């Protein structure tokens, strides 16, 4: 297996110049780095990311190379608009449901796109055969599709570290289609929770009409899957830090520093998603409503500086500091302040000591992709003491049943949870912590990496199969096949070409009237029809008048309504191919179809001379297929004894007389042509399967599109079929047949 290339917006290091002038790399902290550091350190791949904006000096590049790090150089202004602009002023707040923080500027999006392009260029220049690419997070949502374009055979994984919101929220995202199409370029899209995956599936379906099922999708032109991979922490590392002898000394110091009060700890980046103001309000509410805790508990809040170039973050800092000042001013007792606020980051050792000193860990995000802090706290509590109080809006909550879960917006409720944590018996606390520790230990960061990579292996083989032609796509015909088919047809004495219309000769349109034959199609059909040895039959489910009008001047044979009506080439009159049909059920069925039109906005009924069609291509995708299923069930039950059949086509339910189908009709018509030594048939939907089913094995049967089919050969689009027809016309003309 080749290397794994990790890609994230920022490299996991910052650069410090030493006194000698030499650059030194300093490992950064943060959720994503905590997760990926071990993957990179233990592998042989590269980590590709930026160092912010502007050119990167040569000596820094050399230093980076020693750690297999590759810098993407990005124009400084673009980097700012990409990071502070579209990433953190649009995607970050919107994906966390904080719509009031969204500020969209179209120039920021342009910069976002350019930066994603820059990444694509650099990655494409670094990839070696066999490599896989694992892209991370919301700064690079366009990158998978950009890479797919440049590197069609390289497996691309993507992991989103933040929440993926409901499709109703995604609908508000400026440039939502482009973003979703960008993401759909990945072969595996990972998220932290099942809910995020659900939202992703419904956004793909509702916003860009891309359907994922349990096996993912192939509709985006390549195999793609969605998976749930809750990120864990490096448990062994946290246990190591927690059990180091010097930690115990520092824990004692901290306890003394806080005068042996119970320590309620908060550790967050200073970010408005983390609910720090709500946390301070809840703690304040606790002390105001239960004053006995005033000299017995302290809230220690470590707020790690973050994104301080963005106005909302500056405002948050002021708000939090104001709240801390006000709470301390109001509730100070015997020289003890209730909130101890630290605006800085601390070393991993100090953080571990804080986790060990804390009686209660209070984590209150209003939304959080996962939240690693709560898992690190649990991993550090080697003696099973301590209580975790966790917001139900953190991704971590889905696997944290033994924590005290709360709604941070309910300030009184949170205060009650804090009190419950402070007064919990040590037995209950130990019982809860023990199971949490077990969960955190069994689903640590290595487990996460293993699970993602195992799913990535599956996605990789799916992509390889797809490319090698052993999956559904295998039957897309090769040039050689086309050449062989054209050659056989050219040499045939009497040949028939049976061609479905909608979706086969023309692309599907919003309404049947809009799907008119293109001038190119008419030209090709006319060229074919000049040939006396060739019978061209358009076999359609359409109603005969529109078909007759479309081909008024083209001498093709027309079979309309799946075989009910027939117009011979050159004739102007239509005849019934099966004149003795019982159509007594039509009015009753029509009433039901009309009722389903009323229920489903965008649906319509097409009335043909014998059959009826309920079209739902303009109905909202998920709802449309649901209504279609209901309709089919209803009709099958209500008309079980009537001589009709209900057939599902592409976004259409067709009700037609029993026993009449395209296959039977074509067979009847072909008998009139006499002996044939070449048969070619093409169709795109389920009703064409009847046609394929009646063909002899020697026939050339071609499915248009990807769906499962009896036809052994496959073309992707109507345009490709028209090319084949054109080649046939040309080859037969050349041979003078
Ligand atoms: C995003 C998502 C998701 C914090 N302060 C210090 C410090 N940290 C470390 C913690 C922890 C990490 O930073 C924070 O991780 P979180 O998960 O809490 O949050 P985000 O940074 O917002 O991360 C989040 C995560 O990505 C991973 O997918 O869980 O939902 O928002 O590891 O320990 N580390 C040190 N000093 C500090 O002062 N050493």
XYZ file of C-alpha atoms and ligand atoms in Angstrom:
776
model
C 0.000 0.000 0.000
C 1.301 3.494 -0.813
C 1.628 6.424 1.515
C -1.101 8.314 3.281
C -0.998 12.039 2.553
C -2.655 14.043 5.300
C -4.051 17.401 4.296
C -5.256 20.113 6.633
C -5.530 23.854 6.308
C -2.746 24.484 8.800
C 0.332 22.377 9.277
C 0.553 21.087 12.846
C 3.483 23.384 13.644
C 4.336 27.023 13.972
C 7.760 28.487 13.238
C 9.909 30.221 15.841
C 13.211 31.826 14.936
C 15.958 30.890 17.394
C 18.595 33.411 18.483
C 20.932 31.917 15.889
C 18.336 32.857 13.282
C 17.671 29.184 12.584
C 13.972 28.250 12.316
C 12.546 25.876 14.906
C 9.257 24.051 14.589
C 6.831 24.105 17.514
C 4.000 21.558 17.589
C 0.621 23.266 17.864
C -2.270 22.018 19.981
C -5.935 21.624 19.098
C -8.470 18.918 18.396
C -7.464 18.045 14.858
C -3.771 17.895 15.681
C -4.423 15.750 18.737
C -6.183 13.281 16.424
C -3.780 13.278 13.505
C -0.400 13.738 15.199
C -0.127 10.012 15.985
C -1.184 9.039 12.424
C 1.552 11.146 10.914
C 4.221 10.241 13.435
C 3.598 6.533 13.019
C 3.442 6.557 9.186
C 5.670 7.382 6.239
C 3.412 9.842 4.415
C 3.506 13.609 4.153
C 1.354 16.191 5.902
C 0.407 18.984 3.532
C -0.921 22.293 4.809
C -0.240 25.996 5.042
C 1.591 28.085 7.590
C -0.822 30.984 7.152
C -0.226 33.324 4.229
C 2.783 34.525 2.256
C 5.949 32.902 0.925
C 7.745 30.255 2.977
C 11.540 30.734 3.211
C 13.813 27.930 1.997
C 15.308 27.153 5.416
C 11.816 26.707 6.846
C 10.917 24.341 4.002
C 14.035 22.303 4.765
C 13.154 22.114 8.426
C 9.599 21.058 7.554
C 10.864 18.366 5.184
C 12.726 16.696 8.085
C 9.309 15.999 9.629
C 7.684 15.094 6.266
C 5.711 18.353 6.312
C 4.979 20.221 3.071
C 3.916 23.864 3.082
C 1.280 25.115 0.653
C 2.201 28.717 -0.080
C -0.866 30.890 -0.324
C -1.179 34.582 -1.134
C -1.459 36.398 2.206
C -4.667 38.216 1.343
C -6.286 35.061 0.008
C -5.223 33.189 3.121
C -6.920 35.781 5.322
C -10.144 35.844 3.317
C -10.165 32.057 3.133
C -9.560 31.505 6.834
C -11.190 34.431 8.579
C -13.687 35.059 5.786
C -15.558 32.134 4.271
C -14.206 29.447 6.653
C -14.700 31.190 9.958
C -17.294 33.844 9.218
C -19.598 31.587 7.196
C -18.947 27.850 7.450
C -17.927 27.710 11.113
C -20.921 29.619 12.544
C -23.438 28.180 10.088
C -22.361 24.574 10.682
C -22.705 25.275 14.433
C -26.248 26.681 13.939
C -25.104 30.165 15.012
C -26.621 32.026 12.117
C -26.299 35.464 13.686
C -22.514 35.166 13.371
C -22.601 34.487 9.608
C -21.131 37.295 7.480
C -20.883 36.453 3.808
C -18.709 38.314 1.347
C -18.540 36.925 -2.204
C -14.832 37.886 -2.441
C -14.131 35.650 0.559
C -15.655 32.736 -1.288
C -13.519 33.450 -4.353
C -10.449 33.381 -2.094
C -11.747 30.169 -0.482
C -11.940 28.602 -3.920
C -8.465 29.849 -4.913
C -6.887 28.495 -1.741
C -8.544 25.114 -2.298
C -7.156 25.209 -5.869
C -3.672 25.972 -4.544
C -3.907 22.937 -2.279
C -5.040 20.806 -5.218
C -2.040 21.916 -7.294
C 0.477 21.221 -4.559
C -1.032 17.845 -3.674
C -1.147 16.803 -7.333
C 2.554 17.624 -7.586
C 3.407 15.483 -4.526
C 1.318 12.369 -5.181
C 3.117 9.143 -6.077
C 1.523 5.974 -7.477
C -0.359 4.058 -4.808
C -0.778 7.066 -2.478
C -4.048 7.916 -0.782
C -5.133 11.363 0.289
C -6.939 12.145 3.538
C -8.276 15.705 3.621
C -9.435 17.336 6.838
C -12.090 19.775 7.784
C -14.250 22.630 6.679
C -11.496 24.837 5.270
C -11.079 22.408 2.379
C -14.588 21.387 1.379
C -14.008 22.079 -2.327
C -10.751 20.176 -2.420
C -12.052 16.585 -2.921
C -13.737 17.436 -6.245
C -10.734 19.500 -7.356
C -8.442 16.571 -6.623
C -10.818 14.136 -8.290
C -10.556 16.140 -11.484
C -6.766 16.124 -11.438
C -6.220 12.638 -10.000
C -9.105 10.430 -11.141
C -7.574 7.214 -9.830
C -6.331 8.376 -6.411
C -8.521 7.433 -3.419
C -9.660 10.531 -1.539
C -10.881 10.459 2.055
C -12.369 13.401 3.894
C -13.084 13.941 7.566
C -15.222 16.753 8.913
C -14.262 17.711 12.468
C -17.163 20.060 13.063
C -20.897 19.319 13.069
C -22.756 18.836 9.806
C -26.054 20.652 10.353
C -29.575 19.891 9.271
C -30.240 20.338 5.550
C -32.582 23.204 6.465
C -29.532 25.098 7.753
C -27.308 24.028 4.842
C -29.931 25.507 2.541
C -28.991 28.913 3.937
C -25.318 28.475 3.077
C -24.198 30.835 0.322
C -22.584 28.681 -2.437
C -24.175 25.540 -0.965
C -24.270 23.591 -4.259
C -20.604 24.156 -5.019
C -19.650 23.194 -1.481
C -21.648 19.957 -1.578
C -20.338 19.046 -5.021
C -16.811 19.685 -3.757
C -17.303 17.310 -0.871
C -18.930 14.680 -3.067
C -15.574 14.283 -4.858
C -14.365 12.182 -1.909
C -14.616 8.376 -1.913
C -15.155 8.341 1.830
C -16.656 11.178 3.868
C -16.282 10.752 7.610
C -18.179 12.560 10.365
C -18.245 12.173 14.153
C -21.879 11.141 14.712
C -24.770 9.354 13.106
C -26.833 12.562 13.166
C -24.228 14.433 11.141
C -24.234 11.580 8.604
C -28.026 11.729 8.386
C -27.908 15.472 7.744
C -25.241 14.988 5.097
C -27.324 12.417 3.249
C -30.406 14.634 3.284
C -28.433 17.703 2.179
C -26.930 15.809 -0.743
C -30.367 14.568 -1.690
C -32.348 17.753 -1.207
C -29.844 20.344 -2.381
C -27.974 18.702 -5.246
C -30.205 15.676 -5.898
C -27.421 13.205 -5.081
C -28.832 10.001 -3.556
C -26.746 8.034 -1.061
C -27.952 4.634 0.104
C -26.349 2.071 2.414
C -23.691 1.357 -0.192
C -23.004 5.028 -0.806
C -23.465 6.432 -4.271
C -21.990 6.193 -7.724
C -24.098 9.013 -9.071
C -21.298 11.527 -8.613
C -19.244 9.758 -11.301
C -17.224 7.625 -8.851
C -17.946 5.527 -5.767
C -18.497 7.567 -2.634
C -19.538 6.592 0.904
C -20.396 8.307 4.158
C -19.157 6.865 7.469
C -19.454 7.642 11.185
C -16.127 7.716 13.016
C -16.231 9.348 16.464
C -12.770 10.737 17.144
C -11.049 9.596 20.327
C -8.009 10.816 22.242
C -4.544 9.409 22.796
C -5.454 7.571 25.984
C -2.014 6.084 26.607
C -0.430 9.520 26.382
C -2.920 11.053 28.789
C -2.508 8.148 31.192
C 1.254 8.578 30.988
C 0.995 12.285 31.764
C -1.452 11.632 34.600
C 0.657 8.960 36.264
C 3.980 10.836 36.165
C 5.172 11.401 39.789
C 5.675 15.159 39.342
C 1.984 15.473 38.382
C 0.824 14.609 41.914
C 2.984 17.418 43.311
C 1.481 19.939 40.916
C -2.038 18.711 41.691
C -1.405 19.362 45.398
C -0.165 22.853 44.586
C -3.274 23.577 42.554
C -5.571 22.335 45.295
C -3.773 24.597 47.774
C -3.910 27.525 45.339
C -7.689 27.146 45.207
C -7.858 26.782 48.970
C -9.168 23.222 48.872
C -12.467 24.237 47.427
C -14.082 21.800 44.983
C -12.699 22.608 41.544
C -15.110 22.829 38.625
C -12.929 23.005 35.513
C -13.587 24.449 32.070
C -11.024 24.107 29.233
C -12.014 25.594 25.916
C -10.692 27.538 22.997
C -12.199 30.978 23.456
C -14.889 30.349 20.869
C -18.553 31.303 20.815
C -19.529 27.696 20.118
C -18.145 26.556 23.444
C -20.846 28.205 25.547
C -18.451 29.911 27.979
C -20.857 32.772 28.850
C -23.620 30.237 29.544
C -21.213 28.288 31.738
C -20.358 31.366 33.792
C -24.044 32.201 34.111
C -24.819 28.662 35.263
C -22.036 28.689 37.854
C -23.127 32.089 39.038
C -26.710 30.855 39.276
C -25.509 27.942 41.416
C -23.765 30.249 43.886
C -26.670 32.698 43.981
C -29.347 30.089 44.535
C -27.283 27.795 46.821
C -25.038 30.221 48.742
C -23.567 27.382 50.825
C -21.299 26.660 47.818
C -19.761 30.146 47.798
C -16.716 29.206 49.796
C -16.737 25.573 48.800
C -16.507 25.610 44.986
C -14.536 27.493 42.354
C -14.888 27.571 38.571
C -11.463 27.460 36.944
C -11.852 28.434 33.319
C -8.913 28.027 30.956
C -9.747 29.992 27.803
C -7.223 29.335 25.066
C -6.720 32.320 22.731
C -8.210 31.584 19.324
C -8.903 33.399 16.002
C -8.353 36.742 17.698
C -8.226 38.515 14.316
C -11.980 38.018 13.948
C -14.317 40.633 15.413
C -16.744 38.118 16.928
C -13.907 36.529 18.892
C -12.689 39.887 20.201
C -16.239 40.681 21.258
C -16.553 37.301 22.969
C -13.360 37.900 24.895
C -14.707 41.202 26.179
C -18.041 39.639 27.041
C -16.461 36.756 28.963
C -14.023 38.965 30.816
C -16.856 41.321 31.720
C -18.923 38.435 33.036
C -16.039 37.039 35.076
C -15.405 40.487 36.596
C -19.080 40.955 37.410
C -19.457 37.486 38.965
C -16.320 37.915 41.049
C -17.361 41.422 42.122
C -20.787 40.222 43.209
C -19.929 36.901 44.798
C -16.481 37.238 46.349
C -16.480 35.896 49.884
C -13.645 35.899 52.441
C -11.195 36.908 49.754
C -12.245 33.942 47.612
C -13.287 34.742 44.057
C -15.735 32.270 42.485
C -14.328 32.314 38.934
C -10.668 31.871 38.235
C -10.141 32.848 34.617
C -6.983 32.112 32.627
C -6.664 33.529 29.116
C -3.739 31.547 27.753
C -2.654 28.095 26.748
C -0.760 25.774 29.045
C 1.656 22.881 28.524
C 0.268 19.347 28.174
C 1.744 18.561 31.632
C -0.015 21.501 33.249
C -3.264 20.617 31.467
C -3.005 17.084 32.799
C -2.497 18.400 36.348
C -5.593 20.575 35.926
C -7.629 17.566 34.775
C -6.423 15.661 37.865
C -7.163 18.485 40.259
C -10.703 18.998 38.954
C -13.568 17.423 40.883
C -15.984 18.283 38.119
C -15.293 18.831 34.413
C -17.838 21.252 32.997
C -18.183 21.231 29.207
C -21.014 23.386 27.857
C -20.777 23.917 24.094
C -23.888 25.116 22.303
C -22.653 22.918 19.438
C -19.458 20.917 19.094
C -18.352 18.386 16.483
C -17.021 16.042 19.152
C -15.178 17.731 22.070
C -11.949 16.071 23.029
C -11.515 17.903 26.318
C -14.152 15.774 28.039
C -12.481 12.601 26.750
C -9.046 13.770 27.913
C -10.457 14.458 31.367
C -11.932 10.973 31.546
C -8.729 9.365 30.215
C -6.743 11.149 32.950
C -8.904 10.014 35.898
C -6.950 6.891 36.690
C -8.586 6.411 40.105
C -12.153 6.646 38.689
C -12.903 9.803 40.670
C -14.380 12.988 39.222
C -17.642 13.781 37.452
C -18.185 14.771 33.813
C -20.912 17.334 33.131
C -21.424 17.514 29.391
C -23.612 19.464 27.015
C -25.940 17.288 24.998
C -24.955 19.381 21.950
C -21.398 18.024 21.883
C -20.835 15.142 19.474
C -19.204 13.333 22.413
C -22.578 13.218 24.188
C -23.807 10.425 21.911
C -21.398 7.968 23.530
C -21.336 9.465 27.023
C -24.463 8.154 28.719
C -22.778 8.039 32.148
C -21.895 11.741 32.109
C -24.389 14.244 33.506
C -25.815 15.482 30.231
C -27.424 18.901 30.193
C -28.818 21.573 27.905
C -26.493 24.582 28.284
C -29.238 27.012 27.268
C -31.128 25.983 30.398
C -28.980 27.904 32.884
C -30.880 26.720 35.984
C -30.796 23.148 34.724
C -27.033 23.363 34.219
C -26.618 24.821 37.718
C -28.587 21.851 39.076
C -26.313 19.448 37.133
C -23.230 21.119 38.625
C -24.681 20.741 42.109
C -25.567 17.128 41.408
C -21.959 16.552 40.323
C -20.578 18.276 43.422
C -22.734 16.212 45.757
C -22.492 12.863 44.002
C -21.359 10.006 46.248
C -17.917 8.707 45.478
C -19.424 5.293 44.735
C -21.762 6.632 42.087
C -19.046 8.841 40.632
C -16.639 5.890 40.473
C -19.263 3.706 38.868
C -19.956 6.277 36.170
C -16.326 7.183 35.611
C -15.287 3.561 35.327
C -17.640 2.942 32.411
C -16.709 6.232 30.761
C -13.045 5.348 31.083
C -13.712 1.997 29.499
C -15.464 3.627 26.552
C -12.788 6.265 26.076
C -10.052 3.621 26.292
C -11.671 1.255 23.814
C -12.435 3.956 21.277
C -9.259 6.004 21.433
C -7.585 7.896 18.643
C -5.847 4.792 17.291
C -9.172 2.990 17.112
C -10.567 5.993 15.215
C -7.701 5.985 12.740
C -8.033 2.214 12.333
C -11.753 2.435 11.674
C -11.424 5.264 9.201
C -8.567 3.563 7.379
C -10.428 0.230 7.256
C -13.389 1.990 5.649
C -10.935 3.833 3.408
C -9.566 0.432 2.295
C -13.077 -0.571 1.263
C -13.582 2.752 -0.519
C -10.208 2.291 -2.217
C -11.078 -1.150 -3.567
C -14.441 0.169 -4.726
C -12.670 2.923 -6.614
C -10.164 0.473 -8.083
C -12.943 -1.898 -9.175
C -14.820 1.006 -10.634
C -11.792 2.132 -12.604
C -10.854 -1.369 -13.656
C -14.366 -1.899 -14.909
C -15.317 -4.776 -12.613
C -18.176 -2.910 -10.958
C -21.395 -1.589 -12.442
C -19.418 0.684 -14.713
C -17.768 -2.318 -16.347
C -20.194 -2.378 -19.190
C -19.480 1.119 -20.416
C -18.462 0.059 -23.850
C -14.936 0.423 -25.143
C -13.920 2.029 -28.431
C -13.186 -1.462 -29.788
C -16.717 -2.589 -28.977
C -18.176 0.428 -30.780
C -15.952 -0.257 -33.763
C -17.041 -3.919 -33.834
C -20.720 -3.061 -33.516
C -20.587 -0.415 -36.241
C -18.706 -2.788 -38.494
C -21.268 -5.599 -38.016
C -24.122 -3.220 -38.680
C -22.445 -1.783 -41.747
C -22.120 -5.261 -43.232
C -25.681 -6.354 -42.394
C -28.124 -6.890 -45.239
C -31.201 -6.036 -43.205
C -30.735 -4.344 -39.865
C -33.076 -2.859 -37.266
C -32.279 -0.158 -34.762
C -34.856 -0.052 -31.928
C -34.409 3.089 -29.888
C -36.239 4.365 -26.844
C -36.792 8.131 -26.898
C -36.720 9.963 -23.511
C -33.419 9.483 -21.700
C -32.037 7.517 -24.663
C -32.188 9.717 -27.761
C -32.715 12.942 -25.780
C -31.804 13.941 -22.248
C -34.675 13.914 -19.746
C -36.217 17.355 -19.387
C -38.401 18.954 -16.722
C -41.574 18.199 -18.678
C -42.170 15.783 -21.589
C -42.935 18.734 -23.918
C -39.502 20.224 -23.318
C -37.698 17.053 -24.408
C -37.863 17.802 -28.147
C -35.507 16.090 -30.598
C -32.352 18.096 -31.163
C -31.391 19.105 -34.736
C -28.388 16.769 -34.446
C -30.637 13.825 -33.595
C -32.991 14.561 -36.490
C -30.061 14.836 -38.848
C -28.636 11.466 -37.761
C -32.030 9.734 -37.947
C -32.651 11.134 -41.415
C -29.256 9.904 -42.543
C -30.077 6.426 -41.220
C -33.540 6.363 -42.797
C -32.208 6.950 -46.309
C -30.740 3.468 -46.093
C -33.228 0.896 -47.456
C -31.555 -1.964 -45.571
C -32.086 -0.280 -42.248
C -35.313 -0.074 -40.223
C -35.220 2.543 -37.491
C -37.903 2.111 -34.818
C -38.425 4.621 -32.055
C -40.005 2.621 -29.209
C -41.399 4.963 -26.637
C -43.742 5.087 -23.684
C -44.927 8.463 -24.912
C -48.373 9.275 -26.032
C -48.629 9.022 -29.856
C -49.488 12.616 -30.754
C -46.323 14.190 -29.385
C -44.192 11.436 -30.862
C -45.925 11.876 -34.241
C -45.330 15.595 -34.088
C -41.637 15.249 -33.122
C -41.029 12.899 -36.042
C -43.472 14.336 -38.560
C -40.767 14.695 -41.198
C -38.572 11.759 -40.327
C -39.419 8.375 -41.893
C -38.819 6.291 -38.753
C -41.213 3.647 -37.458
C -42.887 4.826 -34.286
C -44.145 2.651 -31.444
C -45.947 4.797 -28.889
C -47.304 4.100 -25.403
C -45.190 1.030 -24.856
C -46.678 -0.683 -27.839
C -50.302 0.334 -28.014
C -49.975 2.467 -31.131
C -47.834 2.064 -34.189
C -47.070 4.320 -37.140
C -45.119 2.699 -39.951
C -42.262 4.650 -41.514
C -43.599 7.090 -44.064
C -47.256 6.502 -43.042
C -49.316 9.279 -41.523
C -51.949 7.140 -39.771
C -51.541 5.357 -36.463
C -52.809 1.847 -35.901
C -53.547 -0.151 -32.716
C -51.087 -2.977 -32.380
C -53.343 -4.798 -29.866
C -56.930 -3.736 -30.584
C -58.834 -5.906 -28.054
C -57.719 -4.370 -24.769
C -59.951 -3.893 -21.701
C -59.474 -0.276 -20.538
C -62.367 -0.154 -18.057
C -60.041 0.721 -15.157
C -58.784 4.033 -16.574
C -61.153 6.521 -14.933
C -60.713 5.047 -11.467
C -56.927 5.038 -11.807
C -56.967 8.579 -13.160
C -58.785 9.775 -10.018
C -56.132 8.224 -7.791
C -53.279 9.718 -9.779
C -54.939 13.136 -9.578
C -55.176 12.755 -5.826
C -51.422 12.022 -5.666
C -50.791 15.141 -7.750
C -52.599 17.215 -5.129
C -50.487 15.671 -2.372
C -47.116 16.145 -4.089
C -46.135 19.588 -5.300
C -44.563 19.336 -8.771
C -46.147 16.010 -9.787
C -48.325 15.745 -12.900
C -50.308 13.169 -14.844
C -49.678 12.418 -18.493
C -52.729 10.954 -20.188
C -52.071 8.657 -23.102
C -54.610 6.869 -25.257
C -54.519 3.661 -23.221
C -52.162 4.221 -20.320
C -51.608 6.878 -17.661
C -48.342 8.158 -16.261
C -47.713 9.899 -12.932
C -44.493 11.942 -13.205
C -42.606 13.027 -10.094
C -39.286 14.309 -11.437
C -40.137 17.840 -10.204
C -41.182 16.738 -6.713
C -38.670 17.209 -3.886
C -36.464 14.097 -4.301
C -36.963 12.135 -1.057
C -40.636 13.019 -0.849
C -41.196 12.133 -4.505
C -39.835 8.593 -4.149
C -41.830 8.109 -0.954
C -45.061 9.187 -2.657
C -44.218 6.973 -5.625
C -43.853 3.940 -3.326
C -47.180 4.759 -1.679
C -48.866 5.127 -5.058
C -47.546 1.803 -6.333
C -48.687 -0.013 -3.167
C -52.079 1.594 -3.363
C -52.619 0.771 -7.038
C -51.379 -2.788 -6.654
C -53.813 -3.397 -3.821
C -56.802 -1.597 -5.289
C -56.464 -3.026 -8.816
C -55.080 -6.472 -8.080
C -57.765 -8.083 -10.206
C -57.846 -5.594 -13.096
C -56.036 -6.193 -16.408
C -53.445 -3.511 -15.778
C -49.868 -3.324 -14.657
C -48.069 -0.703 -12.673
C -44.561 -0.063 -13.925
C -41.892 2.091 -12.368
C -39.874 4.122 -14.848
C -37.319 6.835 -14.240
C -39.203 9.262 -11.934
C -42.481 8.076 -13.392
C -45.113 5.503 -12.452
C -46.888 4.159 -15.468
C -50.208 2.324 -15.384
C -50.831 0.439 -18.576
C -52.906 -2.430 -19.962
C -51.597 -5.802 -18.914
C -49.448 -7.705 -21.367
C -48.612 -4.803 -23.619
C -45.013 -3.779 -23.481
C -42.215 -2.511 -25.630
C -40.762 -5.981 -26.141
C -43.993 -7.520 -27.350
C -44.663 -4.541 -29.573
C -41.225 -4.567 -31.167
C -41.490 -8.300 -31.799
C -44.837 -7.794 -33.548
C -43.448 -4.979 -35.668
C -40.243 -6.829 -36.518
C -42.263 -9.724 -37.933
C -43.356 -7.303 -40.622
C -39.752 -6.552 -41.567
C -38.936 -10.106 -42.600
C -35.562 -11.682 -41.942
C -33.061 -9.515 -40.069
C -29.376 -10.130 -39.626
C -28.572 -7.325 -37.207
C -30.560 -5.989 -34.228
C -29.486 -3.060 -32.117
C -31.610 -1.776 -29.206
C -31.046 1.026 -26.700
C -33.021 2.192 -23.692
C -32.577 3.836 -20.334
C -35.408 2.924 -18.002
C -37.199 -0.040 -16.572
C -39.803 -0.225 -19.349
C -36.965 -0.830 -21.812
C -36.061 -3.974 -19.928
C -39.146 -5.623 -21.505
C -37.621 -4.815 -24.841
C -34.202 -6.187 -23.906
C -35.871 -9.335 -22.555
C -37.365 -10.291 -25.934
C -34.222 -9.777 -28.002
C -32.200 -12.718 -29.290
C -28.744 -13.128 -27.722
C -27.098 -12.062 -30.941
C -28.652 -8.588 -30.599
C -26.643 -5.567 -29.500
C -28.544 -4.346 -26.425
C -27.315 -1.117 -24.881
C -28.363 0.480 -21.616
C -28.009 4.240 -21.318
C -26.839 5.186 -17.813
C -25.864 3.227 -14.727
C -28.928 1.382 -13.514
C -29.029 -2.407 -13.354
C -30.079 -3.879 -16.711
C -30.525 -6.996 -18.801
C -28.627 -5.228 -21.552
C -25.025 -6.437 -21.556
C -23.596 -3.175 -22.893
C -23.717 0.331 -21.600
C -23.278 3.917 -22.766
C -23.263 6.879 -20.426
C -25.437 9.442 -22.212
C -27.785 10.056 -25.150
C -24.994 12.074 -26.772
C -22.779 8.980 -26.833
C -25.558 6.927 -28.402
C -26.049 9.543 -31.103
C -22.336 9.309 -31.847
C -22.656 5.567 -32.331
C -25.672 6.086 -34.624
C -23.720 8.618 -36.603
C -20.843 6.172 -37.031
C -23.328 3.527 -38.226
C -24.846 5.914 -40.779
C -21.419 6.878 -42.026
C -20.108 3.300 -42.198
C -23.172 1.997 -44.051
C -23.036 4.918 -46.484
C -19.339 4.231 -47.083
C -19.991 0.566 -47.821
C -22.874 1.573 -50.065
C -25.320 -0.755 -48.279
C -12.454 20.752 16.657
C -13.968 20.625 16.889
C -13.590 18.280 17.660
C -6.866 23.117 24.537
N -6.230 24.003 25.313
C -4.975 23.570 25.466
C -4.832 22.396 24.796
N -6.016 22.142 24.210
C -6.309 20.969 23.398
C -7.186 20.025 24.150
C -7.871 19.270 23.046
C -7.957 20.307 21.965
O -7.048 21.340 22.274
C -9.341 20.923 21.870
O -10.159 20.009 21.216
P -11.735 20.142 21.174
O -12.248 18.875 20.626
O -12.221 20.414 22.533
O -12.125 21.392 20.294
P -11.694 22.182 18.942
O -10.356 22.765 19.026
O -12.798 23.139 18.699
O -11.685 21.062 17.799
C -14.235 19.629 18.007
C -12.155 18.462 17.278
O -11.987 19.432 16.259
C -11.550 17.161 16.795
O -12.260 16.654 15.709
O -13.659 17.469 18.812
O -15.625 19.451 18.163
O -14.531 21.883 17.222
O -7.064 18.212 22.601
O -6.377 19.233 24.968
N -3.691 21.683 24.785
C -2.643 22.194 25.478
N -2.729 23.364 26.121
C -3.853 24.071 26.154
O -3.882 25.144 26.767
N -1.520 21.526 25.488
